[in-house]
Amino acid sequence: MNIGIIGLGLIGGSLGLDFRAQGYTVLGVSRQQSTCDIAVQKGVVDESSTSLKLLATADLIFICTPIHLIVPTLEKLTPYLKKQAIVTDVGSVKGAIVDNCSQLWPNFVGSHPMAGKTEQGINAAQLGLFVDAPYLITPLESTPKCAVKILTEIVEKLGCQIYYSSPEEHDRAVAWISHLPVMISTSLIQACAEEQDPNIRQLAENLASSGFRDTSRVGAGNPELGLMMAKYNRQALLISLTNYRQNLDQIIDHIAGEKWQELEEILVSSHQYRANFLKSK
Ligand code: NAP
């Protein structure tokens, strides 16, 4: 089987490394010739090109471009595709993508590998990035079952845990555990940067350790990706942000009013509930 990858960055490059390690032939297309050259040098792909024509022999294609380019990329790709080719994407939002792409190519299956890191681009690509990570597949009623089956069999080999949902359920769920944390973490960094006393700000920067590293990590990720999450999952993100603000206001009220019992109840409940999000990892 020939696997095609469009967008040889962190996710596309990491998929290429894994699929080549599995013995698949990987054909990669990216925007810049320099990225295509690095991809071949690093063993991410067997062949690379800036032209989508390279994918005329691909059986399964992963679109790994930034979110806003996924639908336009598929539009440009369809003239070159084999009749039976399966196309998927790895975008961090699904509602804005899956319907449109399925209309362009009936053998389209939306998906989202839930793994990443702060760095971006081809040089951040990493073998084994998806091991033990959730991989969500978001078929529609109209999506051919055999395309879902083939995609499942291939991505299972990455060592992922496979889940299925509708695109809308995906967007609501990731608003809570992925897009909301990016915005909270961003506002944490911004708030710390606004300390007016330069001596205190410098001392805080010197003292920041594992706690700050954990809570600020996702706020320091790819800015373009954060923007796309907000633009393309706006509705669900606003709901989760509003809910978060209410929780923060409640904590402020408890501290201002010295309601220590109430604050302790929240802290105890969070201490216990966090495990539900991390139990299988
Ligand atoms: P990235 O590292 O910036 O990679 C995106 C790559 O797309 C760039 O390296 C760029 O290649 C290429 N590209 C841009 N425009 C293109 C075009 N018109 N045609 C072909 N290639 C083009 O970003 P990423 O983090 O891998 O994210 C890619 C996708 O994965 C996004 O849809 C994102 O939502 C999804 N995703 C990201 C994460 C994460 O944590 N980062 C996790 C899961 C899913 P050049 O170097 O050639 O310009």
mmCIF file of C-alpha atoms and ligand atoms in Angstrom:
data_model
loop_
_atom_site.group_PDB
_atom_site.id
_atom_site.type_symbol
_atom_site.label_atom_id
_atom_site.label_comp_id
_atom_site.label_asym_id
_atom_site.label_seq_id
_atom_site.Cartn_x
_atom_site.Cartn_y
_atom_site.Cartn_z
ATOM 1 C CA MET A 1 0.000 0.000 0.000
ATOM 2 C CA ASN A 2 1.234 3.533 -0.846
ATOM 3 C CA ILE A 3 0.545 6.127 1.823
ATOM 4 C CA GLY A 4 0.426 9.810 0.858
ATOM 5 C CA ILE A 5 1.028 12.653 3.306
ATOM 6 C CA ILE A 6 0.334 16.317 2.528
ATOM 7 C CA GLY A 7 1.946 18.841 4.913
ATOM 8 C CA LEU A 8 5.288 17.530 6.142
ATOM 9 C CA GLY A 9 5.334 19.225 9.548
ATOM 10 C CA LEU A 10 5.191 17.854 13.094
ATOM 11 C CA ILE A 11 2.166 15.580 12.553
ATOM 12 C CA GLY A 12 2.672 14.718 8.868
ATOM 13 C CA GLY A 13 6.390 14.089 9.403
ATOM 14 C CA SER A 14 5.799 11.931 12.473
ATOM 15 C CA LEU A 15 3.212 9.858 10.586
ATOM 16 C CA GLY A 16 5.729 9.416 7.750
ATOM 17 C CA LEU A 17 8.442 8.142 10.098
ATOM 18 C CA ASP A 18 6.053 5.621 11.671
ATOM 19 C CA PHE A 19 4.569 4.381 8.392
ATOM 20 C CA ARG A 20 7.991 3.929 6.810
ATOM 21 C CA ALA A 21 9.107 2.009 9.895
ATOM 22 C CA GLN A 22 6.074 -0.265 9.290
ATOM 23 C CA GLY A 23 7.316 -0.930 5.747
ATOM 24 C CA TYR A 24 4.845 1.225 3.814
ATOM 25 C CA THR A 25 5.930 3.328 0.859
ATOM 26 C CA VAL A 26 5.330 6.948 1.864
ATOM 27 C CA LEU A 27 4.861 9.746 -0.690
ATOM 28 C CA GLY A 28 5.050 13.245 0.795
ATOM 29 C CA VAL A 29 3.887 16.600 -0.517
ATOM 30 C CA SER A 30 4.696 19.883 1.188
ATOM 31 C CA ARG A 31 4.591 23.572 0.353
ATOM 32 C CA GLN A 32 8.329 24.281 0.402
ATOM 33 C CA GLN A 33 10.959 22.418 -1.591
ATOM 34 C CA SER A 34 13.378 22.720 1.366
ATOM 35 C CA THR A 35 10.902 20.816 3.581
ATOM 36 C CA CYS A 36 10.543 18.125 0.894
ATOM 37 C CA ASP A 37 14.342 17.724 0.771
ATOM 38 C CA ILE A 38 14.659 17.467 4.575
ATOM 39 C CA ALA A 39 11.835 14.900 4.629
ATOM 40 C CA VAL A 40 13.757 12.620 2.264
ATOM 41 C CA GLN A 41 17.060 13.159 4.131
ATOM 42 C CA LYS A 42 15.448 12.340 7.490
ATOM 43 C CA GLY A 43 13.738 9.224 6.136
ATOM 44 C CA VAL A 44 10.255 10.643 6.694
ATOM 45 C CA VAL A 45 9.188 9.814 3.117
ATOM 46 C CA ASP A 46 10.402 7.684 0.211
ATOM 47 C CA GLU A 47 9.639 10.402 -2.326
ATOM 48 C CA SER A 48 8.616 14.024 -1.952
ATOM 49 C CA SER A 49 7.355 16.853 -4.113
ATOM 50 C CA THR A 50 5.691 20.244 -3.920
ATOM 51 C CA SER A 51 3.167 18.944 -6.490
ATOM 52 C CA LEU A 52 0.038 16.968 -5.573
ATOM 53 C CA LYS A 53 0.557 14.935 -8.762
ATOM 54 C CA LEU A 54 2.967 12.771 -6.757
ATOM 55 C CA LEU A 55 -0.055 11.262 -4.996
ATOM 56 C CA ALA A 56 -1.609 9.740 -8.134
ATOM 57 C CA THR A 57 -0.511 6.268 -6.949
ATOM 58 C CA ALA A 58 -1.433 6.710 -3.267
ATOM 59 C CA ASP A 59 -4.057 4.415 -1.729
ATOM 60 C CA LEU A 60 -4.511 6.282 1.563
ATOM 61 C CA ILE A 61 -3.743 9.990 1.964
ATOM 62 C CA PHE A 62 -3.385 11.981 5.199
ATOM 63 C CA ILE A 63 -3.924 15.741 4.848
ATOM 64 C CA CYS A 64 -1.732 17.262 7.583
ATOM 65 C CA THR A 65 -1.749 20.943 6.600
ATOM 66 C CA PRO A 66 -2.925 23.731 8.930
ATOM 67 C CA ILE A 67 -6.690 23.505 9.524
ATOM 68 C CA HIS A 68 -7.778 26.300 7.158
ATOM 69 C CA LEU A 69 -5.990 24.615 4.228
ATOM 70 C CA ILE A 70 -7.500 21.127 4.596
ATOM 71 C CA VAL A 71 -10.646 21.661 2.485
ATOM 72 C CA PRO A 72 -8.885 23.746 -0.232
ATOM 73 C CA THR A 73 -6.105 21.136 -0.394
ATOM 74 C CA LEU A 74 -8.607 18.329 -0.977
ATOM 75 C CA GLU A 75 -10.263 20.413 -3.674
ATOM 76 C CA LYS A 76 -6.920 20.655 -5.507
ATOM 77 C CA LEU A 77 -6.098 17.002 -4.864
ATOM 78 C CA THR A 78 -9.216 15.276 -6.249
ATOM 79 C CA PRO A 79 -8.227 15.484 -9.961
ATOM 80 C CA TYR A 80 -5.125 13.374 -9.220
ATOM 81 C CA LEU A 81 -6.676 10.731 -6.961
ATOM 82 C CA LYS A 82 -7.100 7.048 -7.809
ATOM 83 C CA LYS A 83 -10.788 6.081 -7.942
ATOM 84 C CA GLN A 84 -10.619 3.955 -4.784
ATOM 85 C CA ALA A 85 -8.240 6.203 -2.818
ATOM 86 C CA ILE A 86 -9.168 6.900 0.797
ATOM 87 C CA VAL A 87 -8.481 10.403 2.116
ATOM 88 C CA THR A 88 -8.314 11.411 5.763
ATOM 89 C CA ASP A 89 -7.181 14.523 7.607
ATOM 90 C CA VAL A 90 -5.608 15.083 11.018
ATOM 91 C CA GLY A 91 -7.147 18.470 11.788
ATOM 92 C CA SER A 92 -7.785 19.422 15.409
ATOM 93 C CA VAL A 93 -11.373 20.380 14.556
ATOM 94 C CA LYS A 94 -13.790 18.187 12.638
ATOM 95 C CA GLY A 95 -17.201 19.896 12.190
ATOM 96 C CA ALA A 96 -15.885 22.505 9.750
ATOM 97 C CA ILE A 97 -13.960 19.902 7.770
ATOM 98 C CA VAL A 98 -15.705 16.538 7.557
ATOM 99 C CA ASP A 99 -18.965 17.575 5.853
ATOM 100 C CA ASN A 100 -17.176 19.699 3.255
ATOM 101 C CA CYS A 101 -14.501 17.098 2.536
ATOM 102 C CA SER A 102 -17.039 14.256 2.276
ATOM 103 C CA GLN A 103 -18.889 16.221 -0.389
ATOM 104 C CA LEU A 104 -15.666 16.685 -2.330
ATOM 105 C CA TRP A 105 -14.577 13.034 -1.985
ATOM 106 C CA PRO A 106 -17.061 10.376 -0.779
ATOM 107 C CA ASN A 107 -14.208 8.117 0.365
ATOM 108 C CA PHE A 108 -13.168 10.736 2.933
ATOM 109 C CA VAL A 109 -12.928 9.808 6.640
ATOM 110 C CA GLY A 110 -12.187 12.541 9.198
ATOM 111 C CA SER A 111 -9.728 11.756 11.973
ATOM 112 C CA HIS A 112 -7.606 13.343 14.690
ATOM 113 C CA PRO A 113 -4.505 11.880 16.353
ATOM 114 C CA MET A 114 -4.417 13.396 19.841
ATOM 115 C CA ALA A 115 -0.666 13.804 20.221
ATOM 116 C CA GLY A 116 1.654 16.745 19.797
ATOM 117 C CA LYS A 117 4.404 18.833 21.263
ATOM 118 C CA THR A 118 5.389 22.481 21.516
ATOM 119 C CA GLU A 119 7.675 22.478 18.451
ATOM 120 C CA GLN A 120 6.403 22.490 14.888
ATOM 121 C CA GLY A 121 7.694 21.761 11.403
ATOM 122 C CA ILE A 122 9.552 18.871 9.799
ATOM 123 C CA ASN A 123 12.450 19.016 12.261
ATOM 124 C CA ALA A 124 10.064 18.339 15.147
ATOM 125 C CA ALA A 125 8.833 15.070 13.553
ATOM 126 C CA GLN A 126 9.320 12.147 15.901
ATOM 127 C CA LEU A 127 9.120 8.371 15.532
ATOM 128 C CA GLY A 128 6.541 6.870 17.921
ATOM 129 C CA LEU A 129 4.797 10.188 18.652
ATOM 130 C CA PHE A 130 1.373 8.516 18.603
ATOM 131 C CA VAL A 131 2.106 5.502 20.811
ATOM 132 C CA ASP A 132 -0.639 5.183 23.469
ATOM 133 C CA ALA A 133 -2.259 8.416 22.267
ATOM 134 C CA PRO A 134 -5.995 8.520 21.505
ATOM 135 C CA TYR A 135 -6.814 8.574 17.774
ATOM 136 C CA LEU A 136 -10.364 9.690 17.087
ATOM 137 C CA ILE A 137 -12.106 8.715 13.839
ATOM 138 C CA THR A 138 -15.210 10.767 12.953
ATOM 139 C CA PRO A 139 -17.241 9.087 10.183
ATOM 140 C CA LEU A 140 -20.577 10.378 8.939
ATOM 141 C CA GLU A 141 -23.586 8.110 8.224
ATOM 142 C CA SER A 142 -22.610 8.331 4.550
ATOM 143 C CA THR A 143 -18.916 7.423 5.061
ATOM 144 C CA PRO A 144 -18.135 4.043 3.422
ATOM 145 C CA LYS A 145 -17.641 1.394 6.142
ATOM 146 C CA CYS A 146 -14.742 -0.205 4.314
ATOM 147 C CA ALA A 147 -12.850 3.124 4.260
ATOM 148 C CA VAL A 148 -13.298 3.436 8.038
ATOM 149 C CA LYS A 149 -12.115 -0.163 8.464
ATOM 150 C CA ILE A 150 -8.967 0.346 6.372
ATOM 151 C CA LEU A 151 -8.085 3.621 8.124
ATOM 152 C CA THR A 152 -8.621 1.947 11.520
ATOM 153 C CA GLU A 153 -6.345 -0.973 10.626
ATOM 154 C CA ILE A 154 -3.554 1.358 9.478
ATOM 155 C CA VAL A 155 -3.638 3.810 12.395
ATOM 156 C CA GLU A 156 -3.912 0.960 14.929
ATOM 157 C CA LYS A 157 -0.357 0.098 13.855
ATOM 158 C CA LEU A 158 0.825 3.452 15.243
ATOM 159 C CA GLY A 159 0.080 2.066 18.719
ATOM 160 C CA CYS A 160 -2.847 4.467 19.241
ATOM 161 C CA GLN A 161 -6.063 3.917 21.131
ATOM 162 C CA ILE A 162 -8.861 4.240 18.578
ATOM 163 C CA TYR A 163 -12.135 6.030 19.367
ATOM 164 C CA TYR A 164 -15.123 6.914 17.166
ATOM 165 C CA SER A 165 -17.523 9.847 17.405
ATOM 166 C CA SER A 166 -19.442 12.264 15.234
ATOM 167 C CA PRO A 167 -17.550 15.415 14.168
ATOM 168 C CA GLU A 168 -19.779 17.508 16.452
ATOM 169 C CA GLU A 169 -19.152 15.314 19.505
ATOM 170 C CA HIS A 170 -15.426 15.478 18.743
ATOM 171 C CA ASP A 171 -15.467 19.280 18.682
ATOM 172 C CA ARG A 172 -17.401 19.535 21.962
ATOM 173 C CA ALA A 173 -15.115 17.063 23.731
ATOM 174 C CA VAL A 174 -11.815 18.551 22.521
ATOM 175 C CA ALA A 175 -13.045 22.038 23.450
ATOM 176 C CA TRP A 176 -12.819 20.857 27.087
ATOM 177 C CA ILE A 177 -9.576 18.939 27.106
ATOM 178 C CA SER A 178 -7.523 20.542 24.345
ATOM 179 C CA HIS A 179 -8.752 23.931 23.138
ATOM 180 C CA LEU A 180 -9.789 25.306 26.568
ATOM 181 C CA PRO A 181 -6.403 24.365 28.130
ATOM 182 C CA VAL A 182 -4.591 26.227 25.328
ATOM 183 C CA MET A 183 -6.536 29.412 26.112
ATOM 184 C CA ILE A 184 -6.192 29.036 29.895
ATOM 185 C CA SER A 185 -2.480 28.368 29.619
ATOM 186 C CA THR A 186 -2.074 31.367 27.295
ATOM 187 C CA SER A 187 -3.882 33.647 29.738
ATOM 188 C CA LEU A 188 -1.731 32.298 32.595
ATOM 189 C CA ILE A 189 1.459 33.312 30.763
ATOM 190 C CA GLN A 190 -0.052 36.700 29.860
ATOM 191 C CA ALA A 191 -1.124 37.374 33.449
ATOM 192 C CA CYS A 192 2.348 36.537 34.812
ATOM 193 C CA ALA A 193 3.934 38.819 32.212
ATOM 194 C CA GLU A 194 1.784 41.688 33.488
ATOM 195 C CA GLU A 195 3.408 41.818 36.950
ATOM 196 C CA GLN A 196 4.255 45.508 37.242
ATOM 197 C CA ASP A 197 7.240 45.270 39.590
ATOM 198 C CA PRO A 198 10.247 44.255 37.438
ATOM 199 C CA ASN A 199 12.082 42.762 40.441
ATOM 200 C CA ILE A 200 9.154 40.507 41.319
ATOM 201 C CA ARG A 201 8.674 39.544 37.665
ATOM 202 C CA GLN A 202 12.354 38.619 37.394
ATOM 203 C CA LEU A 203 12.202 36.628 40.642
ATOM 204 C CA ALA A 204 9.086 34.774 39.417
ATOM 205 C CA GLU A 205 10.855 33.938 36.129
ATOM 206 C CA ASN A 206 13.840 32.594 38.080
ATOM 207 C CA LEU A 207 11.676 30.525 40.434
ATOM 208 C CA ALA A 208 9.362 28.992 37.806
ATOM 209 C CA SER A 209 9.791 25.229 37.910
ATOM 210 C CA SER A 210 7.840 22.042 37.157
ATOM 211 C CA GLY A 211 4.414 23.416 38.146
ATOM 212 C CA PHE A 212 4.731 26.367 35.802
ATOM 213 C CA ARG A 213 6.247 24.174 33.095
ATOM 214 C CA ASP A 214 3.219 21.823 33.217
ATOM 215 C CA THR A 215 0.573 24.536 33.311
ATOM 216 C CA SER A 216 2.139 26.816 30.686
ATOM 217 C CA ARG A 217 3.246 24.191 28.137
ATOM 218 C CA VAL A 218 0.194 24.199 25.870
ATOM 219 C CA GLY A 219 0.000 27.996 25.976
ATOM 220 C CA ALA A 220 3.437 28.146 24.363
ATOM 221 C CA GLY A 221 2.543 25.869 21.439
ATOM 222 C CA ASN A 222 2.081 26.687 17.742
ATOM 223 C CA PRO A 223 0.277 30.103 17.706
ATOM 224 C CA GLU A 224 -1.303 29.393 14.298
ATOM 225 C CA LEU A 225 -2.840 26.180 15.642
ATOM 226 C CA GLY A 226 -4.296 27.996 18.693
ATOM 227 C CA LEU A 227 -5.847 30.602 16.424
ATOM 228 C CA MET A 228 -7.365 27.937 14.160
ATOM 229 C CA MET A 229 -8.846 26.084 17.150
ATOM 230 C CA ALA A 230 -10.586 29.295 18.224
ATOM 231 C CA LYS A 231 -11.782 30.194 14.711
ATOM 232 C CA TYR A 232 -13.001 26.754 13.691
ATOM 233 C CA ASN A 233 -14.340 25.521 17.045
ATOM 234 C CA ARG A 234 -15.597 28.907 18.219
ATOM 235 C CA GLN A 235 -18.990 27.846 19.547
ATOM 236 C CA ALA A 236 -17.833 24.928 21.715
ATOM 237 C CA LEU A 237 -14.759 26.833 22.895
ATOM 238 C CA LEU A 238 -16.857 29.817 24.014
ATOM 239 C CA ILE A 239 -19.114 27.497 26.036
ATOM 240 C CA SER A 240 -16.140 25.878 27.790
ATOM 241 C CA LEU A 241 -14.385 29.243 28.383
ATOM 242 C CA THR A 242 -17.547 30.747 29.881
ATOM 243 C CA ASN A 243 -17.942 27.762 32.176
ATOM 244 C CA TYR A 244 -14.297 28.033 33.158
ATOM 245 C CA ARG A 245 -14.676 31.743 33.953
ATOM 246 C CA GLN A 246 -17.623 30.935 36.242
ATOM 247 C CA ASN A 247 -15.474 28.392 38.085
ATOM 248 C CA LEU A 248 -12.638 30.897 38.401
ATOM 249 C CA ASP A 249 -15.058 33.575 39.698
ATOM 250 C CA GLN A 250 -16.310 31.119 42.296
ATOM 251 C CA ILE A 251 -12.764 30.444 43.478
ATOM 252 C CA ILE A 252 -12.086 34.209 43.650
ATOM 253 C CA ASP A 253 -15.264 34.670 45.724
ATOM 254 C CA HIS A 254 -14.284 31.893 48.117
ATOM 255 C CA ILE A 255 -10.794 33.339 48.652
ATOM 256 C CA ALA A 256 -12.008 36.950 48.928
ATOM 257 C CA GLY A 257 -14.732 35.896 51.373
ATOM 258 C CA GLU A 258 -12.377 33.545 53.257
ATOM 259 C CA LYS A 259 -14.758 30.643 52.620
ATOM 260 C CA TRP A 260 -12.046 28.079 53.236
ATOM 261 C CA GLN A 261 -14.425 25.140 53.640
ATOM 262 C CA GLU A 262 -15.973 25.760 50.201
ATOM 263 C CA LEU A 263 -12.551 26.214 48.626
ATOM 264 C CA GLU A 264 -11.307 22.991 50.184
ATOM 265 C CA GLU A 265 -14.305 21.102 48.774
ATOM 266 C CA ILE A 266 -13.404 22.286 45.259
ATOM 267 C CA LEU A 267 -9.745 21.355 45.724
ATOM 268 C CA VAL A 268 -10.640 17.878 47.051
ATOM 269 C CA SER A 269 -13.118 17.273 44.240
ATOM 270 C CA SER A 270 -10.549 18.314 41.582
ATOM 271 C CA HIS A 271 -7.886 16.161 43.205
ATOM 272 C CA GLN A 272 -10.193 13.140 42.820
ATOM 273 C CA TYR A 273 -11.763 13.914 39.444
ATOM 274 C CA ARG A 274 -8.536 14.542 37.490
ATOM 275 C CA ALA A 275 -7.798 10.805 37.491
ATOM 276 C CA ASN A 276 -10.867 10.231 35.262
ATOM 277 C CA PHE A 277 -9.122 12.086 32.434
ATOM 278 C CA LEU A 278 -5.864 10.205 32.764
ATOM 279 C CA LYS A 279 -6.910 6.711 33.859
ATOM 280 C CA SER A 280 -6.056 4.753 30.711
ATOM 281 C CA LYS A 281 -2.791 6.535 29.831
HETATM 282 P P1 NAP B 1 3.190 22.125 11.387
HETATM 283 O O1 NAP B 1 4.263 21.440 12.141
HETATM 284 O O2 NAP B 1 3.253 23.606 11.227
HETATM 285 O O3 NAP B 1 3.077 21.434 9.952
HETATM 286 C C1 NAP B 1 2.206 21.862 8.941
HETATM 287 C C2 NAP B 1 2.941 21.729 7.628
HETATM 288 O O4 NAP B 1 2.024 21.992 6.581
HETATM 289 C C3 NAP B 1 4.066 22.736 7.472
HETATM 290 O O5 NAP B 1 5.306 22.136 7.769
HETATM 291 C C4 NAP B 1 3.961 23.188 6.013
HETATM 292 O O6 NAP B 1 5.044 22.699 5.259
HETATM 293 C C5 NAP B 1 2.771 22.409 5.468
HETATM 294 N N1 NAP B 1 1.945 23.218 4.609
HETATM 295 C C6 NAP B 1 1.482 24.472 4.825
HETATM 296 N N2 NAP B 1 0.752 24.859 3.771
HETATM 297 C C7 NAP B 1 0.766 23.837 2.899
HETATM 298 C C8 NAP B 1 0.203 23.649 1.620
HETATM 299 N N3 NAP B 1 -0.527 24.584 1.045
HETATM 300 N N4 NAP B 1 0.423 22.468 0.984
HETATM 301 C C9 NAP B 1 1.158 21.506 1.558
HETATM 302 N N5 NAP B 1 1.736 21.634 2.763
HETATM 303 C C10 NAP B 1 1.533 22.791 3.412
HETATM 304 O O7 NAP B 1 1.764 21.838 12.038
HETATM 305 P P2 NAP B 1 1.252 20.508 12.780
HETATM 306 O O8 NAP B 1 1.333 20.736 14.233
HETATM 307 O O9 NAP B 1 1.878 19.314 12.180
HETATM 308 O O10 NAP B 1 -0.290 20.582 12.416
HETATM 309 C C11 NAP B 1 -0.764 20.097 11.188
HETATM 310 C C12 NAP B 1 -2.193 19.630 11.355
HETATM 311 O O11 NAP B 1 -2.217 18.675 12.412
HETATM 312 C C13 NAP B 1 -3.178 20.734 11.721
HETATM 313 O O12 NAP B 1 -4.351 20.566 10.966
HETATM 314 C C14 NAP B 1 -3.448 20.497 13.199
HETATM 315 O O13 NAP B 1 -4.758 20.865 13.570
HETATM 316 C C15 NAP B 1 -3.245 18.996 13.314
HETATM 317 N N6 NAP B 1 -2.816 18.512 14.637
HETATM 318 C C16 NAP B 1 -1.829 19.169 15.317
HETATM 319 C C17 NAP B 1 -1.449 18.690 16.567
HETATM 320 C C18 NAP B 1 -0.369 19.376 17.361
HETATM 321 O O14 NAP B 1 -0.335 19.248 18.578
HETATM 322 N N7 NAP B 1 0.540 20.092 16.744
HETATM 323 C C19 NAP B 1 -2.043 17.540 17.100
HETATM 324 C C20 NAP B 1 -3.009 16.877 16.347
HETATM 325 C C21 NAP B 1 -3.403 17.375 15.116
HETATM 326 P P3 NAP B 1 6.232 23.563 4.666
HETATM 327 O O15 NAP B 1 7.340 23.366 5.664
HETATM 328 O O16 NAP B 1 6.476 22.892 3.356
HETATM 329 O O17 NAP B 1 5.804 24.995 4.555
#
